[in-house]
Tab-separated table of C-alpha atoms and ligand atoms in Angstrom:
chain	number	residue	atom	x	y	z
A	82	MET	CA	-15.330	-3.952	-35.826
A	83	GLN	CA	-14.323	-1.472	-33.107
A	84	VAL	CA	-13.705	-2.182	-29.437
A	85	THR	CA	-13.478	0.589	-26.827
A	86	VAL	CA	-11.092	-0.473	-24.086
A	87	PHE	CA	-11.967	1.319	-20.819
A	88	SER	CA	-9.660	1.853	-17.825
A	89	ALA	CA	-6.752	1.336	-20.213
A	90	HIS	CA	-3.219	1.815	-18.918
A	91	PRO	CA	-0.076	1.602	-21.071
A	92	TYR	CA	0.520	-1.976	-19.875
A	93	ASP	CA	-3.001	-3.005	-21.018
A	94	GLN	CA	-2.429	-1.401	-24.387
A	95	ASN	CA	0.962	-3.149	-24.779
A	96	SER	CA	-0.354	-6.615	-24.064
A	97	LEU	CA	-3.604	-6.231	-26.040
A	98	ASP	CA	-1.849	-4.693	-29.070
A	99	THR	CA	0.803	-7.426	-29.079
A	100	VAL	CA	-1.730	-10.245	-28.954
A	101	ALA	CA	-4.081	-8.477	-31.414
A	102	GLN	CA	-1.229	-8.227	-33.904
A	103	GLU	CA	-0.448	-11.918	-33.513
A	104	ARG	CA	-4.017	-13.217	-33.610
A	105	LEU	CA	-6.348	-10.692	-35.197
A	106	SER	CA	-4.298	-9.073	-37.953
A	107	HIS	CA	-6.457	-10.843	-40.589
A	108	ARG	CA	-9.623	-9.307	-39.148
A	109	GLN	CA	-10.697	-5.685	-39.287
A	110	VAL	CA	-10.544	-5.042	-35.526
A	111	THR	CA	-9.694	-1.599	-34.126
A	112	LEU	CA	-8.946	-1.226	-30.444
A	113	VAL	CA	-9.673	2.293	-29.122
A	114	TYR	CA	-8.113	2.962	-25.724
A	115	GLN	CA	-9.731	5.163	-23.062
A	116	THR	CA	-8.055	5.853	-19.729
A	117	ALA	CA	-11.443	6.653	-18.156
A	118	ALA	CA	-13.363	3.979	-16.288
A	119	LEU	CA	-16.750	3.059	-17.742
A	120	SER	CA	-19.591	4.700	-15.830
A	121	ARG	CA	-22.877	6.490	-16.534
A	122	GLN	CA	-20.815	9.620	-17.266
A	123	THR	CA	-18.295	8.018	-19.632
A	124	VAL	CA	-20.586	5.657	-21.543
A	125	PRO	CA	-20.714	8.047	-24.577
A	126	LEU	CA	-17.012	7.222	-25.176
A	127	ALA	CA	-18.175	3.837	-26.487
A	128	ALA	CA	-20.200	5.445	-29.291
A	129	GLY	CA	-19.452	3.808	-32.632
A	130	SER	CA	-18.013	0.648	-31.043
A	131	ASP	CA	-19.384	-2.876	-31.369
A	132	ALA	CA	-17.838	-4.031	-28.110
A	133	VAL	CA	-16.388	-2.687	-24.868
A	134	CYS	CA	-13.491	-4.164	-22.959
A	135	VAL	CA	-13.574	-3.469	-19.209
A	136	PHE	CA	-11.823	-4.187	-15.912
A	137	VAL	CA	-12.661	-4.573	-12.219
A	138	ASN	CA	-13.718	-1.009	-11.389
A	139	ASP	CA	-15.750	-0.248	-14.505
A	140	GLN	CA	-19.413	0.029	-13.567
A	141	LEU	CA	-21.801	-1.897	-15.803
A	142	ASP	CA	-25.144	-1.492	-14.057
A	143	ALA	CA	-28.465	-1.807	-15.905
A	144	GLU	CA	-28.467	1.848	-16.951
A	145	VAL	CA	-24.931	1.734	-18.387
A	146	LEU	CA	-25.707	-1.544	-20.194
A	147	GLU	CA	-28.916	-0.072	-21.647
A	148	GLN	CA	-27.010	2.950	-22.945
A	149	LEU	CA	-24.285	0.721	-24.398
A	150	ALA	CA	-26.844	-1.478	-26.159
A	151	ALA	CA	-28.694	1.589	-27.479
A	152	SER	CA	-25.438	2.909	-28.973
A	153	GLY	CA	-24.844	-0.359	-30.834
A	154	VAL	CA	-22.539	-2.232	-28.442
A	155	LYS	CA	-23.193	-5.973	-28.612
A	156	ALA	CA	-20.388	-7.464	-26.532
A	157	VAL	CA	-18.769	-6.868	-23.138
A	158	LEU	CA	-15.289	-8.314	-22.764
A	159	LEU	CA	-14.126	-8.462	-19.149
A	160	ARG	CA	-10.358	-8.455	-18.640
A	161	CYS	CA	-10.849	-10.030	-15.203
A	162	ALA	CA	-12.298	-13.098	-13.511
A	163	GLY	CA	-14.771	-11.424	-11.131
A	164	PHE	CA	-17.945	-10.005	-12.693
A	165	ASN	CA	-19.654	-8.535	-9.619
A	166	ASN	CA	-19.508	-5.121	-11.360
A	167	VAL	CA	-21.787	-6.255	-14.216
A	168	ASP	CA	-25.576	-6.595	-13.972
A	169	ILE	CA	-25.639	-9.961	-15.740
A	170	ALA	CA	-29.457	-10.236	-15.731
A	171	ALA	CA	-29.706	-6.854	-17.481
A	172	ALA	CA	-27.030	-7.859	-20.002
A	173	GLU	CA	-28.952	-11.042	-20.804
A	174	ARG	CA	-32.196	-9.104	-21.185
A	175	LEU	CA	-30.438	-6.794	-23.644
A	176	GLY	CA	-28.935	-9.722	-25.575
A	177	LEU	CA	-25.352	-8.643	-24.853
A	178	PHE	CA	-22.532	-11.171	-25.133
A	179	VAL	CA	-20.549	-11.065	-21.859
A	180	ALA	CA	-17.341	-13.045	-21.406
A	181	ARG	CA	-14.589	-12.965	-18.800
A	182	VAL	CA	-11.105	-14.304	-18.192
A	183	PRO	CA	-11.876	-17.074	-15.697
A	184	ALA	CA	-8.250	-17.827	-14.875
A	185	TYR	CA	-5.025	-15.987	-15.448
A	186	SER	CA	-2.061	-17.173	-13.559
A	187	PRO	CA	-3.791	-17.979	-10.262
A	188	GLU	CA	-0.234	-18.337	-8.981
A	189	ALA	CA	0.281	-14.595	-9.570
A	190	VAL	CA	-2.387	-13.727	-6.980
A	191	ALA	CA	-1.281	-16.548	-4.666
A	192	GLU	CA	2.327	-15.323	-4.792
A	193	HIS	CA	1.194	-11.757	-4.040
A	194	THR	CA	-0.709	-13.145	-1.057
A	195	LEU	CA	2.547	-14.712	0.129
A	196	ALA	CA	4.382	-11.404	-0.441
A	197	LEU	CA	1.831	-9.569	1.721
A	198	VAL	CA	1.970	-12.130	4.519
A	199	MET	CA	5.775	-12.215	4.515
A	200	THR	CA	6.106	-8.438	4.399
A	201	LEU	CA	3.646	-7.836	7.201
A	202	ASN	CA	4.934	-10.693	9.334
A	203	ARG	CA	8.628	-9.727	9.076
A	204	HIS	CA	8.052	-5.967	8.650
A	205	THR	CA	10.301	-5.795	5.590
A	206	HIS	CA	8.439	-2.673	4.393
A	207	ARG	CA	9.510	-0.897	7.563
A	208	ALA	CA	12.998	-2.431	7.623
A	209	TYR	CA	13.618	-1.172	4.080
A	210	ASN	CA	13.022	2.455	5.052
A	211	ARG	CA	14.803	2.119	8.377
A	212	VAL	CA	18.005	0.710	6.875
A	213	ARG	CA	18.048	3.378	4.150
A	214	GLU	CA	18.060	5.973	6.922
A	215	GLY	CA	21.019	4.301	8.585
A	216	ASN	CA	18.966	2.859	11.450
A	217	PHE	CA	19.837	-0.773	12.060
A	218	MET	CA	17.822	-1.279	15.274
A	219	LEU	CA	15.598	-4.355	15.277
A	220	ASP	CA	13.010	-3.060	17.752
A	221	GLY	CA	9.529	-3.262	16.261
A	222	LEU	CA	10.575	-5.724	13.563
A	223	LEU	CA	9.889	-8.916	15.510
A	224	GLY	CA	7.988	-11.487	13.451
A	225	ALA	CA	6.739	-15.049	13.872
A	226	THR	CA	8.125	-18.208	12.258
A	227	LEU	CA	5.413	-19.283	9.810
A	228	HIS	CA	6.592	-22.910	9.729
A	229	GLY	CA	4.135	-24.875	11.863
A	230	LYS	CA	1.511	-22.106	11.959
A	231	THR	CA	-2.067	-22.638	10.746
A	232	VAL	CA	-3.243	-20.879	7.597
A	233	GLY	CA	-6.971	-20.774	6.824
A	234	ILE	CA	-7.965	-20.530	3.154
A	235	ILE	CA	-11.536	-19.323	2.529
A	236	GLY	CA	-12.437	-20.386	-1.021
A	237	THR	CA	-10.528	-23.383	-2.376
A	238	GLY	CA	-10.831	-22.508	-6.075
A	239	LYS	CA	-7.916	-21.860	-8.419
A	240	ILE	CA	-6.248	-19.099	-6.358
A	241	GLY	CA	-7.110	-20.691	-3.012
A	242	LEU	CA	-5.489	-23.961	-4.121
A	243	ALA	CA	-2.361	-22.185	-5.394
A	244	THR	CA	-2.135	-20.321	-2.071
A	245	ALA	CA	-2.637	-23.535	-0.081
A	246	ARG	CA	0.223	-25.174	-2.034
A	247	ILE	CA	2.551	-22.291	-1.180
A	248	PHE	CA	1.777	-22.338	2.538
A	249	LYS	CA	1.988	-26.132	2.706
A	250	GLY	CA	5.428	-25.712	1.115
A	251	LEU	CA	6.381	-23.385	3.956
A	252	GLY	CA	5.510	-26.111	6.440
A	253	CYS	CA	2.235	-24.566	7.577
A	254	ARG	CA	-0.851	-26.536	8.561
A	255	VAL	CA	-3.507	-25.588	6.019
A	256	LEU	CA	-7.255	-25.455	6.709
A	257	GLY	CA	-9.842	-24.740	4.016
A	258	TYR	CA	-13.458	-23.671	3.948
A	259	ASP	CA	-15.592	-23.740	0.811
A	260	PRO	CA	-19.257	-24.724	0.329
A	261	PHE	CA	-18.148	-26.393	-2.933
A	262	PRO	CA	-14.609	-27.493	-2.064
A	263	ALA	CA	-12.068	-28.573	-4.658
A	264	ASP	CA	-11.102	-32.251	-4.260
A	265	ALA	CA	-7.466	-31.320	-4.873
A	266	PHE	CA	-7.492	-29.412	-1.578
A	267	ARG	CA	-7.657	-32.659	0.414
A	268	GLN	CA	-4.018	-33.382	-0.499
A	269	LEU	CA	-2.958	-30.013	0.898
A	270	GLY	CA	-4.966	-29.583	4.045
A	271	GLU	CA	-8.148	-30.231	5.976
A	272	LEU	CA	-11.571	-28.967	4.930
A	273	VAL	CA	-13.386	-27.594	7.981
A	274	GLU	CA	-16.384	-25.438	8.883
A	275	LEU	CA	-15.842	-21.689	8.709
A	276	ASP	CA	-16.058	-21.191	12.487
A	277	ARG	CA	-13.323	-23.740	13.126
A	278	LEU	CA	-11.096	-22.184	10.490
A	279	LEU	CA	-11.556	-18.741	12.028
A	280	ALA	CA	-10.849	-20.068	15.519
A	281	GLU	CA	-7.671	-21.985	14.624
A	282	ALA	CA	-5.927	-20.004	11.886
A	283	HIS	CA	-3.001	-17.676	12.548
A	284	VAL	CA	-3.463	-16.341	9.022
A	285	VAL	CA	-6.915	-16.146	7.377
A	286	SER	CA	-6.769	-15.577	3.613
A	287	LEU	CA	-9.824	-14.827	1.453
A	288	HIS	CA	-10.099	-16.391	-2.006
A	289	CYS	CA	-13.832	-16.562	-2.679
A	290	PRO	CA	-15.827	-14.440	-5.121
A	291	LEU	CA	-17.947	-11.475	-4.065
A	292	LEU	CA	-21.563	-12.646	-4.052
A	293	ASP	CA	-24.624	-11.652	-1.982
A	294	ALA	CA	-23.734	-14.592	0.286
A	295	THR	CA	-20.120	-13.469	0.778
A	296	HIS	CA	-20.674	-9.687	1.091
A	297	HIS	CA	-19.133	-8.625	4.453
A	298	MET	CA	-18.492	-12.265	5.368
A	299	ILE	CA	-15.720	-10.854	7.555
A	300	ASN	CA	-17.709	-8.717	9.992
A	301	ALA	CA	-17.751	-8.015	13.745
A	302	ASP	CA	-19.056	-11.557	14.456
A	303	SER	CA	-16.515	-13.404	12.326
A	304	LEU	CA	-13.671	-11.190	13.574
A	305	ALA	CA	-14.613	-12.031	17.166
A	306	LYS	CA	-14.314	-15.730	16.274
A	307	MET	CA	-10.758	-15.267	15.001
A	308	LYS	CA	-7.738	-16.088	17.117
A	309	LYS	CA	-6.435	-13.046	18.983
A	310	GLY	CA	-3.463	-11.620	17.129
A	311	ALA	CA	-4.255	-13.398	13.837
A	312	MET	CA	-3.538	-11.855	10.434
A	313	LEU	CA	-6.325	-11.282	7.897
A	314	VAL	CA	-5.440	-11.165	4.194
A	315	ASN	CA	-7.785	-10.149	1.386
A	316	THR	CA	-6.578	-10.392	-2.207
A	317	SER	CA	-10.042	-11.231	-3.509
A	318	ARG	CA	-12.675	-8.463	-3.425
A	319	GLY	CA	-12.906	-5.544	-0.985
A	320	ALA	CA	-16.532	-5.986	-0.003
A	321	LEU	CA	-15.865	-9.430	1.475
A	322	ILE	CA	-14.740	-7.378	4.487
A	323	ASP	CA	-16.696	-4.906	6.605
A	324	THR	CA	-13.837	-2.402	6.848
A	325	ARG	CA	-15.271	-0.491	9.834
A	326	ALA	CA	-15.519	-3.741	11.810
A	327	VAL	CA	-11.926	-4.559	10.877
A	328	ILE	CA	-10.744	-1.126	12.071
A	329	SER	CA	-12.513	-1.704	15.368
A	330	ALA	CA	-10.894	-5.173	15.731
A	331	LEU	CA	-7.472	-3.601	15.035
A	332	LYS	CA	-8.077	-0.819	17.576
A	333	HIS	CA	-9.069	-3.399	20.202
A	334	ARG	CA	-5.810	-5.289	19.482
A	335	HIS	CA	-7.859	-8.395	18.673
A	336	LEU	CA	-6.913	-8.528	14.996
A	337	GLY	CA	-3.123	-8.698	14.880
A	338	ALA	CA	-2.532	-7.500	11.311
A	339	LEU	CA	-4.338	-6.801	8.066
A	340	ALA	CA	-3.085	-7.077	4.486
A	341	ILE	CA	-5.376	-6.030	1.658
A	342	ASP	CA	-4.914	-5.799	-2.088
A	343	VAL	CA	-8.571	-4.842	-2.549
A	344	TYR	CA	-10.856	-2.390	-0.782
A	345	GLU	CA	-14.630	-2.022	-0.844
A	346	GLN	CA	-14.497	1.591	-2.054
A	347	GLU	CA	-11.359	1.185	-4.175
A	348	GLY	CA	-13.038	2.535	-7.336
A	349	PRO	CA	-12.127	6.244	-6.891
A	350	LEU	CA	-8.580	5.433	-5.704
A	351	PHE	CA	-6.954	2.386	-7.222
A	352	PHE	CA	-5.125	2.400	-10.556
A	353	GLN	CA	-4.737	6.203	-10.337
A	354	ASP	CA	-2.104	8.640	-9.086
A	355	ARG	CA	-3.834	10.514	-6.264
A	356	SER	CA	-0.580	11.555	-4.556
A	357	ALA	CA	-1.114	15.304	-5.029
A	358	GLU	CA	-4.682	15.301	-3.690
A	359	PHE	CA	-6.506	14.791	-0.417
A	360	ILE	CA	-8.060	11.397	-0.001
A	361	ASP	CA	-11.623	12.023	1.117
A	362	ASP	CA	-12.265	8.462	2.232
A	363	ASP	CA	-11.744	8.681	6.012
A	364	VAL	CA	-12.098	4.935	6.509
A	365	PHE	CA	-9.281	4.249	4.045
A	366	VAL	CA	-7.108	6.982	5.557
A	367	ARG	CA	-7.670	5.522	9.041
A	368	LEU	CA	-6.572	2.109	7.754
A	369	MET	CA	-3.343	3.618	6.446
A	370	THR	CA	-2.433	4.925	9.917
A	371	PHE	CA	-1.942	1.452	11.435
A	372	PRO	CA	1.628	0.134	11.329
A	373	ASN	CA	0.213	-3.411	11.196
A	374	VAL	CA	-1.858	-2.751	8.061
A	375	LEU	CA	-0.379	-3.281	4.606
A	376	ILE	CA	-2.277	-2.087	1.546
A	377	THR	CA	-1.500	-2.648	-2.117
A	378	GLY	CA	-3.652	-1.262	-4.938
A	379	HIS	CA	-5.130	-4.374	-6.589
A	380	GLN	CA	-1.847	-5.619	-8.030
A	381	GLY	CA	-2.268	-9.312	-7.251
A	382	PHE	CA	-2.796	-10.119	-10.930
A	383	PHE	CA	-0.004	-7.844	-12.133
A	384	THR	CA	2.660	-10.058	-13.682
A	385	HIS	CA	3.940	-10.253	-17.280
A	386	GLU	CA	2.533	-13.749	-17.564
A	387	ALA	CA	-0.925	-12.818	-16.286
A	388	LEU	CA	-1.188	-9.739	-18.536
A	389	ARG	CA	-0.361	-11.906	-21.547
A	390	GLU	CA	-2.954	-14.520	-20.527
A	391	ILE	CA	-5.569	-11.807	-19.950
A	392	ALA	CA	-4.959	-10.357	-23.430
A	393	GLU	CA	-5.031	-13.803	-25.080
A	394	THR	CA	-8.259	-14.888	-23.420
A	395	THR	CA	-9.963	-11.503	-23.897
A	396	LEU	CA	-9.209	-11.467	-27.617
A	397	GLY	CA	-10.077	-15.181	-27.866
A	398	ASN	CA	-13.462	-14.293	-26.372
A	399	LEU	CA	-13.784	-11.544	-28.988
A	400	GLU	CA	-13.100	-14.129	-31.725
A	401	ASP	CA	-15.802	-16.410	-30.265
A	402	PHE	CA	-18.209	-13.476	-30.428
A	403	LEU	CA	-17.216	-12.531	-33.990
A	404	ASP	CA	-17.591	-16.133	-35.181
A	405	GLY	CA	-20.894	-16.594	-33.329
A	406	ARG	CA	-19.361	-19.471	-31.346
A	407	GLU	CA	-20.508	-20.595	-27.923
A	408	SER	CA	-17.796	-19.160	-25.655
A	409	PRO	CA	-16.504	-21.294	-22.773
A	410	ASN	CA	-15.931	-18.007	-20.921
A	411	ALA	CA	-19.421	-16.554	-21.390
A	412	VAL	CA	-20.984	-15.240	-18.177
A	413	ARG	CA	-24.657	-15.926	-17.564
A	414	THR	CA	-27.072	-15.568	-14.655
A	415	GLY	CA	-26.769	-18.395	-12.154
A	416	HIS	CA	-23.033	-18.647	-12.823
B	754	NAI	P1	-12.600	-19.726	-8.423
B	754	NAI	O1	-13.955	-19.590	-9.017
B	754	NAI	O2	-11.628	-20.720	-9.015
B	754	NAI	O3	-12.733	-20.096	-6.861
B	754	NAI	C1	-13.611	-19.453	-5.995
B	754	NAI	C2	-13.983	-20.433	-4.910
B	754	NAI	O4	-14.756	-19.746	-3.934
B	754	NAI	C3	-14.839	-21.607	-5.425
B	754	NAI	O5	-14.259	-22.850	-5.044
B	754	NAI	C4	-16.180	-21.391	-4.731
B	754	NAI	O6	-16.849	-22.612	-4.409
B	754	NAI	C5	-15.741	-20.660	-3.471
B	754	NAI	N1	-16.821	-20.016	-2.762
B	754	NAI	C6	-18.031	-19.585	-3.238
B	754	NAI	N2	-18.784	-19.110	-2.230
B	754	NAI	C7	-18.046	-19.237	-1.091
B	754	NAI	C8	-18.279	-18.938	0.276
B	754	NAI	N3	-19.445	-18.433	0.686
B	754	NAI	N4	-17.306	-19.205	1.176
B	754	NAI	C9	-16.135	-19.756	0.768
B	754	NAI	N5	-15.860	-20.073	-0.516
B	754	NAI	C10	-16.805	-19.815	-1.430
B	754	NAI	O7	-11.971	-18.260	-8.410
B	754	NAI	P2	-10.428	-17.850	-8.349
B	754	NAI	O8	-9.888	-17.765	-9.714
B	754	NAI	O9	-9.737	-18.679	-7.341
B	754	NAI	O10	-10.558	-16.335	-7.822
B	754	NAI	C11	-11.045	-16.029	-6.534
B	754	NAI	C12	-11.302	-14.554	-6.435
B	754	NAI	O11	-10.067	-13.840	-6.489
B	754	NAI	C13	-12.106	-13.973	-7.630
B	754	NAI	O12	-13.491	-14.092	-7.402
B	754	NAI	C14	-11.676	-12.544	-7.654
B	754	NAI	O13	-12.589	-11.794	-6.885
B	754	NAI	C15	-10.316	-12.538	-6.950
B	754	NAI	N6	-9.212	-12.123	-7.829
B	754	NAI	C16	-8.380	-11.104	-7.406
B	754	NAI	C17	-7.318	-10.683	-8.194
B	754	NAI	C18	-6.369	-9.603	-7.758
B	754	NAI	O14	-5.654	-9.038	-8.596
B	754	NAI	N7	-6.290	-9.279	-6.480
B	754	NAI	C19	-7.090	-11.283	-9.520
B	754	NAI	C20	-7.979	-12.388	-9.840
B	754	NAI	C21	-9.017	-12.754	-9.026
């Protein structure tokens, strides 16, 4: 049994090897690591493998899945929760087993959300550089006290709930919007319609999956409904936001600040060192010019605890596949 692990970084290899040694040493499983992302060009790297293990920016469209199936791959193991990058209908048609990691330390992403909001609000990223240069002026570092402010959580699932708990702990008033809201949210805040959330929140934080219904849910219309000067935070999926509309709202001084850990076109950039090259994406480069925009490269999940949980669930899913068991983490159409 061979598994090709795509988009593999040393930290992926560490956590997967550790857990494989603990759990799979009695089975004949070989993990082959590839730094390349899975795409139409790199699909031949999976030749000879029975399964592939992939992450958020690997592309598993119908053509890639067909080529994988033709080369003998029978299982797709996602190391992430979101599966918007996999054509699930095509996978089902081809009889491929697809399983994901539905939850790995939701608190990790929620805490990163807090880090982004705090950094942007109190300008600690700018203060850090300023102080290191011997400049102790406070001009430009003025923030707002978050206690008593309204935070709007879009998507009250596992990460949304963890985020709501954090902001309630800070003394914020928490509003939530979700077409299928979690009951547990009612103890933390008030469930409201999206328009009311947008109108009242000082901070709007996105925690819903990327679906056809949520693609560009933050667009020129929704931005116009937001409170002037509000902060928008996206640690979920880049395409929830129409980035051009957000740039326009920033330029018009309507949107007060933007923090993103994900970006619609992040595929060619994130998880790579591009520091010695030009970045061709003019929209992304424009975003980086705003002092009130903070960007991190999809690191919300990146904690020791989450990496361990990802490896455990991924290899648990592999065991389900090997034993022909119904996997609780299988992904099917209509999910
Ligand atoms: P979850 O499945 O527990 O919760 C998602 C919630 O979104 C559900 O309650 C669902 O009803 C709601 N939802 C669906 N459609 C909606 C809509 N139109 N408007 C508002 N809410 C809607 O998922 P979880 O674990 O909380 O993750 C949320 C998202 O976070 C994932 O889909 C993934 O894209 C992203 N994520 C980002 C990570 C990072 O490193 N930045 C790491 C892990 C997940």
